[in-house]
Coordinates of C-alpha atoms in Angstrom, one line a residue:
X1 CA 36.1 25.6 100.2
X2 CA 35.5 23.8 97.0
X3 CA 31.9 23.7 95.7
X4 CA 32.4 20.1 94.7
X5 CA 35.2 17.6 95.2
X6 CA 36.1 14.2 93.9
X7 CA 38.2 11.9 96.0
X8 CA 40.2 9.2 94.3
X9 CA 40.4 6.2 96.6
X10 CA 37.9 4.8 99.1
X11 CA 40.4 3.8 101.8
X12 CA 40.9 5.2 105.3
X13 CA 42.3 8.6 104.3
X14 CA 39.8 9.1 101.5
X15 CA 36.8 8.3 103.8
X16 CA 38.1 10.5 106.6
X17 CA 38.3 13.5 104.3
X18 CA 35.0 12.7 102.7
X19 CA 33.2 12.6 106.1
X20 CA 34.8 15.9 107.1
X21 CA 34.0 17.7 103.9
X22 CA 30.4 16.4 103.8
X23 CA 29.8 18.1 107.1
X24 CA 30.4 21.4 105.4
X25 CA 27.7 20.5 102.9
X26 CA 30.3 20.0 100.1
X27 CA 29.1 17.5 97.5
X28 CA 31.7 14.6 97.6
X29 CA 32.2 11.8 95.1
X30 CA 34.5 8.9 95.9
X31 CA 36.0 6.9 93.0
X32 CA 37.1 3.5 94.3
X33 CA 38.8 0.9 92.0
X34 CA 37.6 -2.1 94.0
X35 CA 34.1 -3.4 94.2
X36 CA 33.6 -1.9 97.6
X37 CA 35.3 0.5 100.0
X38 CA 37.4 -0.7 102.9
X39 CA 38.3 -4.0 101.3
X40 CA 40.4 -5.0 104.3
X41 CA 37.4 -4.8 106.6
X42 CA 34.7 -7.4 107.0
X43 CA 31.9 -6.8 104.4
X44 CA 29.2 -6.1 107.0
X45 CA 31.4 -3.5 108.7
X46 CA 32.4 -1.8 105.4
X47 CA 28.7 -1.8 104.3
X48 CA 27.7 0.0 107.6
X49 CA 30.4 2.6 107.0
X50 CA 29.4 3.1 103.4
X51 CA 25.7 3.5 104.4
X52 CA 26.5 6.1 107.0
X53 CA 28.5 8.1 104.5
X54 CA 25.8 7.7 101.8
X55 CA 23.3 9.0 104.2
X56 CA 25.6 12.0 104.7
X57 CA 25.3 12.8 101.0
X58 CA 28.5 11.2 99.7
X59 CA 28.3 9.5 96.3
X60 CA 30.3 6.3 95.7
X61 CA 31.4 5.0 92.4
X62 CA 33.0 1.5 92.8
X63 CA 34.9 -0.4 90.2
X64 CA 36.2 2.9 88.8
X65 CA 39.7 2.9 87.4
X66 CA 40.9 6.4 87.0
X67 CA 42.8 7.0 83.8
X68 CA 43.6 10.8 84.0
X69 CA 42.6 14.2 85.3
X70 CA 42.4 17.3 83.1
X71 CA 41.6 21.0 83.7
X72 CA 38.8 22.8 81.8
X73 CA 37.1 26.1 82.5
X74 CA 38.1 26.2 86.1
X75 CA 37.0 22.7 86.7
X76 CA 38.9 19.4 87.1
X77 CA 37.6 16.6 84.9
X78 CA 38.4 13.1 86.2
X79 CA 38.5 10.4 83.5
X80 CA 37.8 6.8 84.5
X81 CA 36.6 3.5 83.3
X82 CA 33.4 2.4 85.0
X83 CA 33.0 -1.1 86.4
X84 CA 31.6 -2.4 83.1
X85 CA 34.6 -0.9 81.2
X86 CA 32.7 2.1 79.8
X87 CA 34.7 5.3 79.7
X88 CA 33.2 8.0 82.0
X89 CA 34.0 11.4 83.4
X90 CA 33.2 13.4 86.5
X91 CA 33.6 17.2 87.1
X92 CA 34.8 18.8 90.4
X93 CA 36.3 22.0 91.5
X94 CA 39.0 20.0 93.3
X95 CA 40.4 16.5 93.2
X96 CA 41.9 14.8 96.2
X97 CA 44.2 11.8 95.6
X98 CA 44.0 9.3 98.4
X99 CA 45.5 6.2 96.7
X100 CA 48.1 5.4 99.4
X101 CA 51.5 6.7 100.5
X102 CA 55.1 5.6 99.8
X103 CA 58.3 6.5 101.8
X104 CA 60.2 9.5 100.5
X105 CA 63.6 7.9 100.2
X106 CA 64.3 8.6 96.5
X107 CA 67.2 11.0 96.2
X108 CA 68.7 10.3 99.6
X109 CA 71.4 8.2 98.1
X110 CA 71.0 5.5 100.8
X111 CA 72.8 3.0 98.7
X112 CA 76.0 5.1 99.0
X113 CA 76.2 4.2 102.7
X114 CA 74.9 0.7 102.4
X115 CA 71.3 1.2 103.6
X116 CA 69.0 -1.2 101.7
X117 CA 65.4 -0.4 100.8
X118 CA 62.5 -2.6 99.9
X119 CA 60.6 -2.7 96.6
X120 CA 58.3 0.0 97.9
X121 CA 61.1 2.3 98.8
X122 CA 60.9 1.7 102.6
X123 CA 64.2 1.4 104.6
X124 CA 64.8 -2.3 105.4
X125 CA 64.9 -2.7 109.2
X126 CA 65.1 -5.6 111.7
X127 CA 62.8 -5.9 114.8
X128 CA 65.0 -3.4 116.6
X129 CA 64.6 -0.9 113.7
X130 CA 68.3 -1.2 112.7
X131 CA 68.9 -0.8 109.0
X132 CA 71.4 -2.8 107.0
X133 CA 73.9 -0.4 108.5
X134 CA 73.9 -1.3 112.2
X135 CA 74.7 2.2 113.3
X136 CA 71.7 3.7 111.3
X137 CA 68.1 3.3 112.6
X138 CA 64.9 4.1 110.7
X139 CA 61.8 5.2 112.6
X140 CA 58.3 6.2 111.5
X141 CA 56.6 5.7 108.2
X142 CA 59.8 5.5 106.3
X143 CA 60.6 2.0 107.7
X144 CA 57.5 0.4 106.1
X145 CA 55.7 -0.3 109.4
X146 CA 52.1 0.7 110.3
X147 CA 51.7 4.3 109.3
X148 CA 50.4 5.7 112.5
X149 CA 51.7 8.5 114.7
X150 CA 51.6 6.3 117.8
X151 CA 53.6 3.6 116.1
X152 CA 56.3 6.2 115.4
X153 CA 56.3 7.0 119.1
X154 CA 56.8 3.3 119.9
X155 CA 59.6 3.2 117.3
X156 CA 61.3 5.9 119.3
X157 CA 60.9 3.8 122.5
X158 CA 62.6 0.9 120.7
X159 CA 65.5 2.9 119.5
X160 CA 65.9 4.7 122.9
X161 CA 66.0 1.3 124.6
X162 CA 68.7 0.2 122.1
X163 CA 70.8 3.3 122.7
X164 CA 70.3 4.0 126.5
X165 CA 68.4 1.0 127.9
X166 CA 68.5 -2.7 128.1
X167 CA 68.2 -3.3 124.3
X168 CA 65.3 -5.7 124.8
X169 CA 62.3 -3.8 123.4
X170 CA 61.4 -4.6 119.7
X171 CA 58.6 -4.6 117.2
X172 CA 57.8 -8.2 118.3
X173 CA 56.4 -6.8 121.5
X174 CA 53.5 -5.1 119.6
X175 CA 50.3 -7.1 120.1
X176 CA 46.8 -5.9 119.4
X177 CA 47.7 -2.5 117.9
X178 CA 44.4 -0.7 117.3
X179 CA 43.6 1.9 114.7
X180 CA 40.7 4.4 114.0
X181 CA 39.1 5.8 110.9
X182 CA 38.1 9.2 112.1
X183 CA 34.8 9.7 110.3
X184 CA 31.6 10.6 112.1
X185 CA 31.0 8.4 114.0
X186 CA 34.4 6.8 114.0
X187 CA 35.3 3.2 113.1
X188 CA 37.9 1.7 115.3
X189 CA 39.5 -1.8 114.8
X190 CA 41.9 -4.1 116.5
X191 CA 43.0 -7.7 115.9
X192 CA 41.6 -10.1 113.3
X193 CA 38.5 -9.6 111.2
X194 CA 36.0 -12.4 111.0
X195 CA 37.2 -13.2 107.5
X196 CA 40.8 -13.4 108.6
X197 CA 39.9 -15.6 111.6
X198 CA 37.9 -18.0 109.5
X199 CA 40.5 -18.2 106.8
X200 CA 43.1 -19.0 109.5
X201 CA 40.9 -22.0 110.5
X202 CA 40.2 -20.7 114.0
X203 CA 37.0 -21.8 115.8
X204 CA 35.0 -18.5 115.6
X205 CA 32.0 -17.0 117.4
X206 CA 30.8 -13.6 116.5
X207 CA 29.1 -11.2 118.9
X208 CA 27.5 -8.2 117.2
X209 CA 24.7 -5.6 117.5
X210 CA 23.7 -2.3 116.0
X211 CA 24.3 0.7 118.2
X212 CA 20.6 1.8 117.8
X213 CA 19.5 -1.5 119.3
X214 CA 21.7 -1.3 122.4
X215 CA 19.6 -0.7 125.5
X216 CA 22.6 -0.8 127.7
X217 CA 24.3 2.1 125.9
X218 CA 22.2 5.2 126.5
X219 CA 25.2 7.5 125.9
X220 CA 24.7 7.1 122.1
X221 CA 21.1 8.5 122.5
X222 CA 22.3 11.2 124.9
X223 CA 24.9 12.3 122.3
X224 CA 22.3 12.2 119.6
X225 CA 24.0 9.7 117.3
X226 CA 22.9 6.0 117.4
X227 CA 24.4 5.1 114.1
X228 CA 26.8 2.2 113.6
X229 CA 27.5 -1.2 115.0
X230 CA 29.8 -3.2 117.3
X231 CA 31.3 -6.5 116.4
X232 CA 33.6 -8.9 118.3
X233 CA 35.3 -11.9 116.9
X234 CA 35.9 -14.5 119.6
X235 CA 37.7 -17.9 119.9
X236 CA 34.9 -20.4 120.4
X237 CA 37.1 -22.7 122.5
X238 CA 38.9 -20.2 124.7
X239 CA 36.6 -17.2 124.8
X240 CA 39.7 -15.1 123.7
X241 CA 39.0 -11.9 121.9
X242 CA 40.5 -12.3 118.5
X243 CA 39.4 -8.9 117.1
X244 CA 36.8 -6.2 117.3
X245 CA 35.3 -3.5 115.1
X246 CA 33.5 -0.6 116.7
X247 CA 31.6 1.9 114.6
X248 CA 30.0 4.3 117.1
X249 CA 30.6 7.5 119.1
X250 CA 33.6 7.1 121.4
X251 CA 34.9 4.2 119.3
X252 CA 38.4 5.7 119.3
X253 CA 38.4 5.3 123.1
X254 CA 36.5 2.0 123.4
X255 CA 39.0 0.3 121.2
X256 CA 41.9 1.0 123.5
X257 CA 40.0 -0.9 126.3
X258 CA 39.5 -3.8 124.0
X259 CA 43.1 -3.8 122.9
X260 CA 44.3 -3.7 126.5
X261 CA 42.1 -6.7 127.3
X262 CA 43.5 -8.6 124.4
X263 CA 47.1 -7.9 125.4
X264 CA 46.3 -9.0 129.0
X265 CA 44.4 -12.1 128.0
X266 CA 41.1 -10.9 129.4
X267 CA 38.3 -13.1 128.1
X268 CA 35.2 -11.8 126.4
X269 CA 33.1 -13.1 129.4
X270 CA 35.1 -11.0 131.8
X271 CA 34.7 -7.9 129.6
X272 CA 31.0 -8.7 129.3
X273 CA 30.4 -9.1 133.1
X274 CA 32.5 -6.2 134.2
X275 CA 31.0 -3.1 136.0
X276 CA 31.2 0.0 133.9
X277 CA 30.3 3.6 134.8
X278 CA 26.8 4.9 133.7
X279 CA 26.0 6.4 131.3
X280 CA 29.1 5.5 129.3
X281 CA 29.8 3.9 126.0
X282 CA 31.8 1.1 127.7
X283 CA 28.5 -0.3 129.0
X284 CA 27.8 -1.5 125.5
X285 CA 30.3 -4.4 126.2
X286 CA 27.8 -5.9 128.6
X287 CA 25.1 -6.3 125.9
X288 CA 27.1 -6.7 122.7
X289 CA 29.2 -9.6 124.1
X290 CA 26.1 -11.4 125.2
X291 CA 24.7 -11.2 121.7
X292 CA 26.2 -14.1 119.7
X293 CA 25.0 -13.9 116.2
X294 CA 26.9 -16.8 114.7

C-alpha cells in the first residue's frame, strides 16, 4: 500500500477511495478545484461528510487547480494553483485521478454506421435506448445516463422489453432513483436537494436531525457509529417527499425504502407514523420526520 496518496477530485469516487484508504492509516490528501467537496449536494450535507472524513485524518485542499504531475526520487509531485492563485506542490507515493469519466467510444468508428454521439462522446439514444440507427441499442455508461450498475441493469430490462416484450418500458419510467457514496458511514441520496427544491420555487419544509441525537435509533449506538445526519425535503402543501439525504450506518438500505415511498406516493406523515422493527435504523424515520427545522 502507498505510504501517502493524493487524490485529485473531491467527488463521489474520490471520497469513496479516500475513506477506504484512510481506514488503512494511509495519509490521504484530496485536491478539489471547487470551493467545497460534493458541490451537487446541499451545503450542510457536504459539510457533514467533509467533517467525518477530516476526523478520519483526511486532508482537504479546496480551490486547488492541478497543473501537472511529475515524478522525482520515487515520489509523485503534484503541481497546483492554490485558491489564491499561488503555485503550490504536494508529494505522494501515488496519485489517484478521480476527475470524472467519459465513454470509451473513440476509435469505434461509430460514424461509419450512422451512430451519432454527443459532445462528451456518449452514444445518443432515445428513451428506449435506441441509437440513431434503430437496430443498434446502447446500454450502460456508454449512453450518457446515470453511471450506476443498477441503471445498467434497468437498461437491459428496457432493451429486453423492446426485443421480446411489449415495448413499453423506457427511461421515462425511472422515478426517484437513489444513489450511495460508500464511505464510512455511507451517504445515500434520492430526489431533490433542498437547494434544488427552493430554486424550483416549490413550497419546502425540511426535517433533519443528527444521528447522534436520535433517541429512536439505538442501532447506531449498538453498531458503535453515531456519526452523520438525516435530512428530508418535503412539499409543505402536500407532505410529499421531494428528496432525502441519509448519512449514517445502513444508509444504503434506508434510502431504498425512501425511494419506494416516493415512487408510491407515500407521504412523509405515513413514513413517520409507520411501525418499524426494533432495534433497526428504519426507526429513525419516526423521529427525523417529526423534526421540522425550517
